[in-house]
XYZ file of C-alpha atoms in Angstrom:
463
model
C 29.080 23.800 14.043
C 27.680 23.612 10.695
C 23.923 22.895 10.160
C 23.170 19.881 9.066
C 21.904 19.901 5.340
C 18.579 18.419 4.488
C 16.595 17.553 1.451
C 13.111 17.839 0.816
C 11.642 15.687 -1.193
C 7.409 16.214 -1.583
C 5.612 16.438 -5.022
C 3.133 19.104 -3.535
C 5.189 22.508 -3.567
C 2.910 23.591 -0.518
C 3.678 20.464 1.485
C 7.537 21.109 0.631
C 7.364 24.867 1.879
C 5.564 24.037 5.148
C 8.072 21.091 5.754
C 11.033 23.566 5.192
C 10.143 25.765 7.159
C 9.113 23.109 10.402
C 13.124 21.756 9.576
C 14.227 25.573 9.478
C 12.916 26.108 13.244
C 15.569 24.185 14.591
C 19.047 26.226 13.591
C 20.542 22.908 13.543
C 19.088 22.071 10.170
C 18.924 23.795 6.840
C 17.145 22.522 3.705
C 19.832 23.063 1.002
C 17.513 21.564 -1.806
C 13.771 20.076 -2.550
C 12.864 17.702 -4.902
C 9.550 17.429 -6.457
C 9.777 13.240 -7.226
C 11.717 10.297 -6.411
C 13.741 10.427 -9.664
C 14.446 14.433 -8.481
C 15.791 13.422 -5.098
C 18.716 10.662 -5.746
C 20.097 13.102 -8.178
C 19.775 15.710 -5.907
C 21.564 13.279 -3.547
C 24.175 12.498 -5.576
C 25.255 16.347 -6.007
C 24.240 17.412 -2.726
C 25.599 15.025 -0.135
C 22.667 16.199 2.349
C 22.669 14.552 5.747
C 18.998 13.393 5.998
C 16.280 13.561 3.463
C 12.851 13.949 4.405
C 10.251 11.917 1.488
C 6.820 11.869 0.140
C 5.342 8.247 -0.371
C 2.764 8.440 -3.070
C 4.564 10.834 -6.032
C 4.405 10.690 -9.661
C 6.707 9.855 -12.116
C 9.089 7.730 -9.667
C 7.490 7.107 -5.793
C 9.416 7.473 -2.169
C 9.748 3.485 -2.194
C 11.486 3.495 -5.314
C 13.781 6.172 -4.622
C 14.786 4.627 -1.331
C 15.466 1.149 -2.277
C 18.148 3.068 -4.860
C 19.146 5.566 -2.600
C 20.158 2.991 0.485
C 21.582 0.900 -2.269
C 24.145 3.734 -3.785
C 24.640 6.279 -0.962
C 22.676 4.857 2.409
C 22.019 7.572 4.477
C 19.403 8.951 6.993
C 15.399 8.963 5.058
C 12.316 9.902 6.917
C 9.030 9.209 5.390
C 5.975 11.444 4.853
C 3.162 9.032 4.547
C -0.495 9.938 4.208
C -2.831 8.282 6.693
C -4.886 6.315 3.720
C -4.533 2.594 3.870
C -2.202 2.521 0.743
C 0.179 5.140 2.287
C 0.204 2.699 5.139
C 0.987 -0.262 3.471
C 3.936 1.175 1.769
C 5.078 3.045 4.591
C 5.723 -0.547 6.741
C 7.568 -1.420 3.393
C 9.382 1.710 3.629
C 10.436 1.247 7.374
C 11.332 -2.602 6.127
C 13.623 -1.382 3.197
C 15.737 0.731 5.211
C 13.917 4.408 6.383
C 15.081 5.672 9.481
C 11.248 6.076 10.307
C 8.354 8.205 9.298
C 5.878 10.785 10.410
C 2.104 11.274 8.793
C 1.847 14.426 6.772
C 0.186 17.477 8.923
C -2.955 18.430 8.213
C -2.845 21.668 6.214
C -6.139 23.194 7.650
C -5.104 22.886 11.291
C -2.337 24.914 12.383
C -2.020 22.687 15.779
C -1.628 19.336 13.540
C 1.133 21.435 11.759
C 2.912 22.543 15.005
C 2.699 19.115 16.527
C 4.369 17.168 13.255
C 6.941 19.725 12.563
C 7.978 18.786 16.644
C 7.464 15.072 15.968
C 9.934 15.431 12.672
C 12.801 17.535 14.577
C 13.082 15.340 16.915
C 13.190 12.319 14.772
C 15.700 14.635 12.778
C 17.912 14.683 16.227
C 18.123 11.388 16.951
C 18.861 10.074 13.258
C 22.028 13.135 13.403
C 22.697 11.679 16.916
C 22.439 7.405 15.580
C 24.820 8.528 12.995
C 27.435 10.096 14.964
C 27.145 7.222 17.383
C 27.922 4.892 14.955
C 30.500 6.694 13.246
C 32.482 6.832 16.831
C 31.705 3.170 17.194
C 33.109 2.373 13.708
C 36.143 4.285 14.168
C 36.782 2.672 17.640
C 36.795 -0.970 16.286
C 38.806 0.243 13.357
C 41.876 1.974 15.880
C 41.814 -1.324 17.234
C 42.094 -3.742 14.919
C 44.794 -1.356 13.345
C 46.908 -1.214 16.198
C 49.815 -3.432 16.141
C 49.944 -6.752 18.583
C 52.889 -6.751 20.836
C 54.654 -10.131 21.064
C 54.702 -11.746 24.643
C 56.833 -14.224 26.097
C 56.149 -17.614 24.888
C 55.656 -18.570 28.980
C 52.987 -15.673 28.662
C 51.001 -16.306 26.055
C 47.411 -17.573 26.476
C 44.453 -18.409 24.631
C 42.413 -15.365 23.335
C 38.781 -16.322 24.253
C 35.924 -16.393 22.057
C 33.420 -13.477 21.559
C 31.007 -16.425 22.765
C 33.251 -17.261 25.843
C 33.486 -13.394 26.581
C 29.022 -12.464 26.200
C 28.563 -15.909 28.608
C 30.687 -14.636 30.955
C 28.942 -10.907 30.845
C 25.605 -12.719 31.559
C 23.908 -12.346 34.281
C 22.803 -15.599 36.568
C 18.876 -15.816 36.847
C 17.263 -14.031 39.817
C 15.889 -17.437 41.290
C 19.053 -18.910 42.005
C 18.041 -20.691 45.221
C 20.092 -18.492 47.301
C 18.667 -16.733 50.668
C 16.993 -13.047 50.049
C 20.007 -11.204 51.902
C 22.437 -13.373 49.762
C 21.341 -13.002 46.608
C 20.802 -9.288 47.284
C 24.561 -9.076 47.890
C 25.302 -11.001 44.693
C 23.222 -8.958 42.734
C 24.897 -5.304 44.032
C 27.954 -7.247 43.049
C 27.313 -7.694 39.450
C 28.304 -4.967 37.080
C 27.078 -6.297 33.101
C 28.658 -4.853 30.283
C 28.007 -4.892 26.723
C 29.303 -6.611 23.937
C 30.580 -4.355 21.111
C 31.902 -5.961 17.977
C 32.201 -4.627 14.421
C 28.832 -4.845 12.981
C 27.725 -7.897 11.233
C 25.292 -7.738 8.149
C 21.632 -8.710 9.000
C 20.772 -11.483 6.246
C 17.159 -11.140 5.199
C 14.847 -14.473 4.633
C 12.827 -14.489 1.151
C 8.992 -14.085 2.115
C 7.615 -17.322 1.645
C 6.178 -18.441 -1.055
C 3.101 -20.347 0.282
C 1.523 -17.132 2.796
C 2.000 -14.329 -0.348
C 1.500 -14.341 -3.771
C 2.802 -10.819 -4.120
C 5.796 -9.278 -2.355
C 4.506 -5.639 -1.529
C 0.999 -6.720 -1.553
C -0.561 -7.104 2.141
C -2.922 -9.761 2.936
C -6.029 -9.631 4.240
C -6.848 -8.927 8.125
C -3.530 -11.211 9.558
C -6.637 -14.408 10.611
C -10.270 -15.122 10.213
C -9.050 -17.581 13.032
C -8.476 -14.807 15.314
C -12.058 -12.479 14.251
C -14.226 -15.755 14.885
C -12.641 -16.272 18.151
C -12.970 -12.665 19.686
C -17.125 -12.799 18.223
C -17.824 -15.942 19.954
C -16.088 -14.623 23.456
C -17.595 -11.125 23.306
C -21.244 -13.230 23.354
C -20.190 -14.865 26.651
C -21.598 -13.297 29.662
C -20.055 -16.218 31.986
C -17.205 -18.790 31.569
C -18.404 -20.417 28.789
C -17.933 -24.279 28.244
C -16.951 -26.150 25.077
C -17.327 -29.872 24.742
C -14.634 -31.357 22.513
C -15.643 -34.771 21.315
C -12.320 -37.017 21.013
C -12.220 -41.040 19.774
C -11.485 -41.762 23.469
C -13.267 -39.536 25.536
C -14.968 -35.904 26.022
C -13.099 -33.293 27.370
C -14.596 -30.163 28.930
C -12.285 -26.925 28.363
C -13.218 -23.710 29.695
C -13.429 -20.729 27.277
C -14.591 -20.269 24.076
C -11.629 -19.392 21.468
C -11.123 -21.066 18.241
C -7.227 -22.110 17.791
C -4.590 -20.181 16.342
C -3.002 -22.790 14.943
C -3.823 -26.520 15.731
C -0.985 -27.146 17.920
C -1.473 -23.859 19.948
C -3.245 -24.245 23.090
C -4.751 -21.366 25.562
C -5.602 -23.954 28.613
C -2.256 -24.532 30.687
C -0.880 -21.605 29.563
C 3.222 -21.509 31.343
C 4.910 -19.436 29.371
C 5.283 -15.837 27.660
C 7.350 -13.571 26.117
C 7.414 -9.764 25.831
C 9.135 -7.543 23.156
C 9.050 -3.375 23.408
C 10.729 -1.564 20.424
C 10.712 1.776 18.884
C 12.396 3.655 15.997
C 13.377 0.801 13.600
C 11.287 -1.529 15.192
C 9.349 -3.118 12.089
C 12.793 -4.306 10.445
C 13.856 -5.879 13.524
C 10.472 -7.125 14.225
C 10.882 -9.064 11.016
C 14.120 -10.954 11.912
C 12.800 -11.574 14.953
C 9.491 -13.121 13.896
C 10.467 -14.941 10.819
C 13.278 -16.923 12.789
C 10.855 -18.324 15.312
C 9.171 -21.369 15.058
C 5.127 -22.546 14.583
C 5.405 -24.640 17.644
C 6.995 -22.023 19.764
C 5.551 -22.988 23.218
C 4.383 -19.216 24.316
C 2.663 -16.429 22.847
C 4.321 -12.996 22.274
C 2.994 -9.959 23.232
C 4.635 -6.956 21.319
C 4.511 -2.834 22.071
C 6.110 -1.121 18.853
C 5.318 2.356 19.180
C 3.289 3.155 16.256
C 0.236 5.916 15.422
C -3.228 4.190 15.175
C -3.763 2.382 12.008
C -0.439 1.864 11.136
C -0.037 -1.289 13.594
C -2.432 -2.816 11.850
C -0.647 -2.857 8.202
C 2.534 -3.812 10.650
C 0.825 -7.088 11.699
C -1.109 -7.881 8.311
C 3.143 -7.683 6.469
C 4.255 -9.206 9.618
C 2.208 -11.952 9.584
C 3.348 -13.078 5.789
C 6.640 -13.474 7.044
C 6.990 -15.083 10.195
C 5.513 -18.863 10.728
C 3.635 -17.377 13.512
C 0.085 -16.185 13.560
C 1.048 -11.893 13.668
C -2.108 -9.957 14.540
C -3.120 -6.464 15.716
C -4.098 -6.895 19.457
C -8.316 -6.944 19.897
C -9.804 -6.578 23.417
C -10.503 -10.029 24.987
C -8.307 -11.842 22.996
C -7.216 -15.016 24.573
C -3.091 -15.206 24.257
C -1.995 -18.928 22.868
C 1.170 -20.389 21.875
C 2.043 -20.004 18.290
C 1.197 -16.692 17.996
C 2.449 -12.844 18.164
C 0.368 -9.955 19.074
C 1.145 -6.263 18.466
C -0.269 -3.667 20.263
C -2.715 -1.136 18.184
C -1.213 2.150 18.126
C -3.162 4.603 20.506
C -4.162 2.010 23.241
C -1.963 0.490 25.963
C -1.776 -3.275 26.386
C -1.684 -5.053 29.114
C -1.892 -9.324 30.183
C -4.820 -10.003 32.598
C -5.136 -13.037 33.906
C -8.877 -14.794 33.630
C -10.583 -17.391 35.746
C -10.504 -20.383 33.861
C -6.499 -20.140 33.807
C -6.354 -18.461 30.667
C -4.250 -15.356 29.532
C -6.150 -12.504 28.018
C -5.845 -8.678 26.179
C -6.686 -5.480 27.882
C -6.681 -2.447 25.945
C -6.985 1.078 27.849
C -6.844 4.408 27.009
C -5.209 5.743 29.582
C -2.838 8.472 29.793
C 0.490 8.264 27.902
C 3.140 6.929 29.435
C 7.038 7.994 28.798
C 5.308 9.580 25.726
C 4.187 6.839 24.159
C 0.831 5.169 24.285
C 0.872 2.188 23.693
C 4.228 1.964 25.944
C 6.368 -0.996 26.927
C 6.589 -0.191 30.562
C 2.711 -0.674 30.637
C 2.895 -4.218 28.901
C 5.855 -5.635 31.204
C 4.342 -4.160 34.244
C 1.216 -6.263 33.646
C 3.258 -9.241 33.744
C 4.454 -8.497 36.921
C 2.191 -10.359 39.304
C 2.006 -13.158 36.722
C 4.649 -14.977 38.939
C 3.183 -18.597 37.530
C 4.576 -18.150 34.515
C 7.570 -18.747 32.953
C 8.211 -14.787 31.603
C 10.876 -13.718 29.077
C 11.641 -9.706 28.197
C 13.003 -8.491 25.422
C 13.890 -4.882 24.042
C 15.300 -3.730 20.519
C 16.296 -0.807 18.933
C 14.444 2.584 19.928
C 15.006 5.744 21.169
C 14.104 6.869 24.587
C 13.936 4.993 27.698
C 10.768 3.326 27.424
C 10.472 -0.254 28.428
C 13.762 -0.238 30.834
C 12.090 0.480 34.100
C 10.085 -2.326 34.062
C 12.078 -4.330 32.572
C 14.346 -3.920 35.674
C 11.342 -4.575 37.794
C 10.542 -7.626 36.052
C 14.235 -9.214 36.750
C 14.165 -8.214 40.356
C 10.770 -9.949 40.857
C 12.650 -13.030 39.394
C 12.037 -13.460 35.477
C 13.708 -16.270 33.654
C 15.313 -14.103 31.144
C 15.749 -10.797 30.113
C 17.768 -9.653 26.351
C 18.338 -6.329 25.030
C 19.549 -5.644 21.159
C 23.026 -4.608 21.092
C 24.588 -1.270 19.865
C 25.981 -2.454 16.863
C 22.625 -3.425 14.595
C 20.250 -0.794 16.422
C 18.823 2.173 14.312
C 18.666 3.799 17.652
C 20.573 2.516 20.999
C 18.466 4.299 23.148
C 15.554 1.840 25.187
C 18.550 -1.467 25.034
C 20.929 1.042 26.266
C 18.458 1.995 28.908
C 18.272 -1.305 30.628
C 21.490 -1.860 29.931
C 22.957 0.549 32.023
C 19.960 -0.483 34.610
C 22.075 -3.596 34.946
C 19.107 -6.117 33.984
C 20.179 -7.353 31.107
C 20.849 -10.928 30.577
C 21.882 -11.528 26.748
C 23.036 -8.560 25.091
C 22.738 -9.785 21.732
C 23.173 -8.291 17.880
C 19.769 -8.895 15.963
C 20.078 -11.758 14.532
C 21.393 -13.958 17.134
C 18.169 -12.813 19.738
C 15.631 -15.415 18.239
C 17.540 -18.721 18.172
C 18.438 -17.647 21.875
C 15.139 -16.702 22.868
C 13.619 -20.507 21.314
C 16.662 -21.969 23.446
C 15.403 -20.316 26.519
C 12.098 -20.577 25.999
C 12.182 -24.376 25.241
């Protein structure tokens, strides 16, 4: 088999060499070209044909953004970013990953020779599973196509019956909720029985929502910290030694509530907390993290705790862009923080999260630092197997496109131990079909669902 060609696209001819030659370690892959700005690479990709492109953010003349809004515009294919770790390269990286990238690496550090081994394995692996997404998809595409081009033979008129509807045909693949009332042996039995498969359709464009106008004055401009709302709270609970109490003077009466948290939003509410929902995604997470966030509601009755797996620092710019889209409070997770409907929480890259449970009924953060876990730290199995002995409430899973496995195992654990739902992002709008497929093929699955239709499911069955 041919190599697969690749171009390099860095305004630094150092950087480009010691990219080249991390691509050129893998006989898979051959840079056929390098391009020293944006303006540089879409010609080059118009001549060239290469199968991936690897590109600087921050260049002269014409920057990576620029050149891949054009570039997935004319001749979409395969672009991983090379973003510096400065809070600009940041910012326009989570636009990057928003517009289209396939996903993006920080550039090594040219004095360390360990930083330079350990990105060049990062981006060759990332360079794999883009080859791999394609070839997937191409398969896929041709499938549907032999299909719809093959010719429908005519049946008796005694014969015929009515084709169902792809709605009729994903109810019926659903799986029935673990609590179904029947005995332990019974249910067991049922549950061997059932054999889920997955939906595959021709893909269906995702339609992108206009920011809105009202939380952003500027469209690639990131607001500051996601909510003062959330910083005030987290002070006043790290000065609590004990259960701290808060008398709230109403015209009728006053109400003692325990905990100390200022409000999301004014309808959220921390006390009585029965419900929550859980989201793990990976390698074009951010884009789907957007259709998923801006399509659910202000009064959504449950908070949403989110592992995207992310390097530190990066999260943060995820949650601050996040946050301007979605009518949700989005925040970067902060140790203590007391979980309340109305808002979404993402995990700071470096740290595991996990859901701990608190005296006065509340819901709160844990961050640890412990050990990586299918790779990944923060990683999804972590998060869902904290909700695990939170049998009182009403818990919903839910994992999108990403490569690996991460997230599956528990998510299987979760519907054995009797969630209410479970959904996983079908095949045909992934970037990568690789932690959906997972649990998939675990056979705890509910809704296996394109992109766009998982939030107005997951607001049906969470209301």
């Amino acid at each position: 088999m041919k190599p697969y060609k690749v171009l390099v696209v860095d305004d630094s001819a150092f950087m480009r060499k010691i990219i080249s030659d991390l691509i050129e370690n893998d006989a898979d892959f051959q840079v056929t070209a390098t391009a020293a700005n944006g303006r540089e690479a879409i010609e080059k990709v118009n001549e060239l044909c290469p199968d991936l492109v690897t590109m600087d953010v921050e260049m002269p003349e014409m920057n990576g953004l620029e050149a891949l809004k054009i570039i997935m515009a004319e001749r979409p294919l395969p672009v991983i970013m090379l973003s510096g770790i400065n809070e600009e390269g940041m910012k326009e990286t989570i636009l990057a990953l928003e517009w289209g990238a396939f996903d993006f690496i920080r550039k090594p550090s040219i004095s360390s020779s360990q930083d330079i081994i350990a990105v060049g394995e990062s981006l060759r692996e990332q360079m794999k599973e883009a080859m791999l997404a394609r070839h997937q998809r191409q398969v896929r595409e041709t499938t549907i196509q032999a299909i719809e081009a093959k010719p429908v033979e005519p049946v008796a008129p005694q014969e015929q019956t009515a084709k169902p509807s792809i709605q009729a045909v994903r109810k019926n693949l659903e799986l029935p909720a673990k609590n179904s009332g029947l005995p332990a042996s019974k249910q067991a039995e049922a549950d061997r029985a059932i054999k889920p498969a997955e939906v595959t359709r021709a893909a269906k464009p995702i339609q992108k929502k206009a920011a809105p106008e009202s939380k952003t004055t500027k469209k690639s401009v990131l607001p500051p910290p996601a909510s003062e709302k959330f910083r005030s709270r987290l002070r006043t609970e790290r000065e609590s030694t004990n259960v701290l109490q808060l008398q709230q003077e109403t015209t009728a009466e006053r109400a003692e509530v325990t905990g100390a948290p200022s409000t999301v939003r004014s309808s959220g509410s921390a006390k009585g907390l029965s419900k929550i929902v859980a989201v793990g995604c990976s390698t074009g997470g951010p884009r789907a993290l957007k259709a998923l966030l801006e399509n659910i509601p202000a009064d959504f009755p449950a908070p949403i705790v989110i592992v995207q797996h992310m390097p530190p620092n990066f999260t943060k710019s995820l949650a601050q862009r996040l946050n301007t889209f979605s009518p949700l409070e989005v925040a970067e997770a902060e140790p203590g923080m007391v979980l309340r409907q109305g808002a979404a929480y993402i995990a700071p890259g470096g740290y595991h999260m996990k859901v701990v449970p608190t005296a006065g009924g509340q819901y709160t953060l844990s961050l640890t630092k412990e050990e990586a876990r299918n790779g990944h730290r923060p990683s999804v199995d972590t998060l869902f197997e904290s909700l695990l002995p939170l049998s009182s409430l009403e818990r919903h899973a839910v994992l999108m496109t990403g490569m690996g496995s991460d997230g599956a195992r528990m998510m299987k654990a979760l519907y054995e131990s009797g969630v209410c739902s479970t959904f996983a992002e079908s095949e045909e709008t992934c970037v990568v079909y690789g932690m959906p497929r997972s649990a998939v093929e675990l056979q705890c699955v509910r809704h296996i669902l394109p992109l766009q239709e998982i939030a107005p499911r997951l607001v049906q069955a969470v209301k």
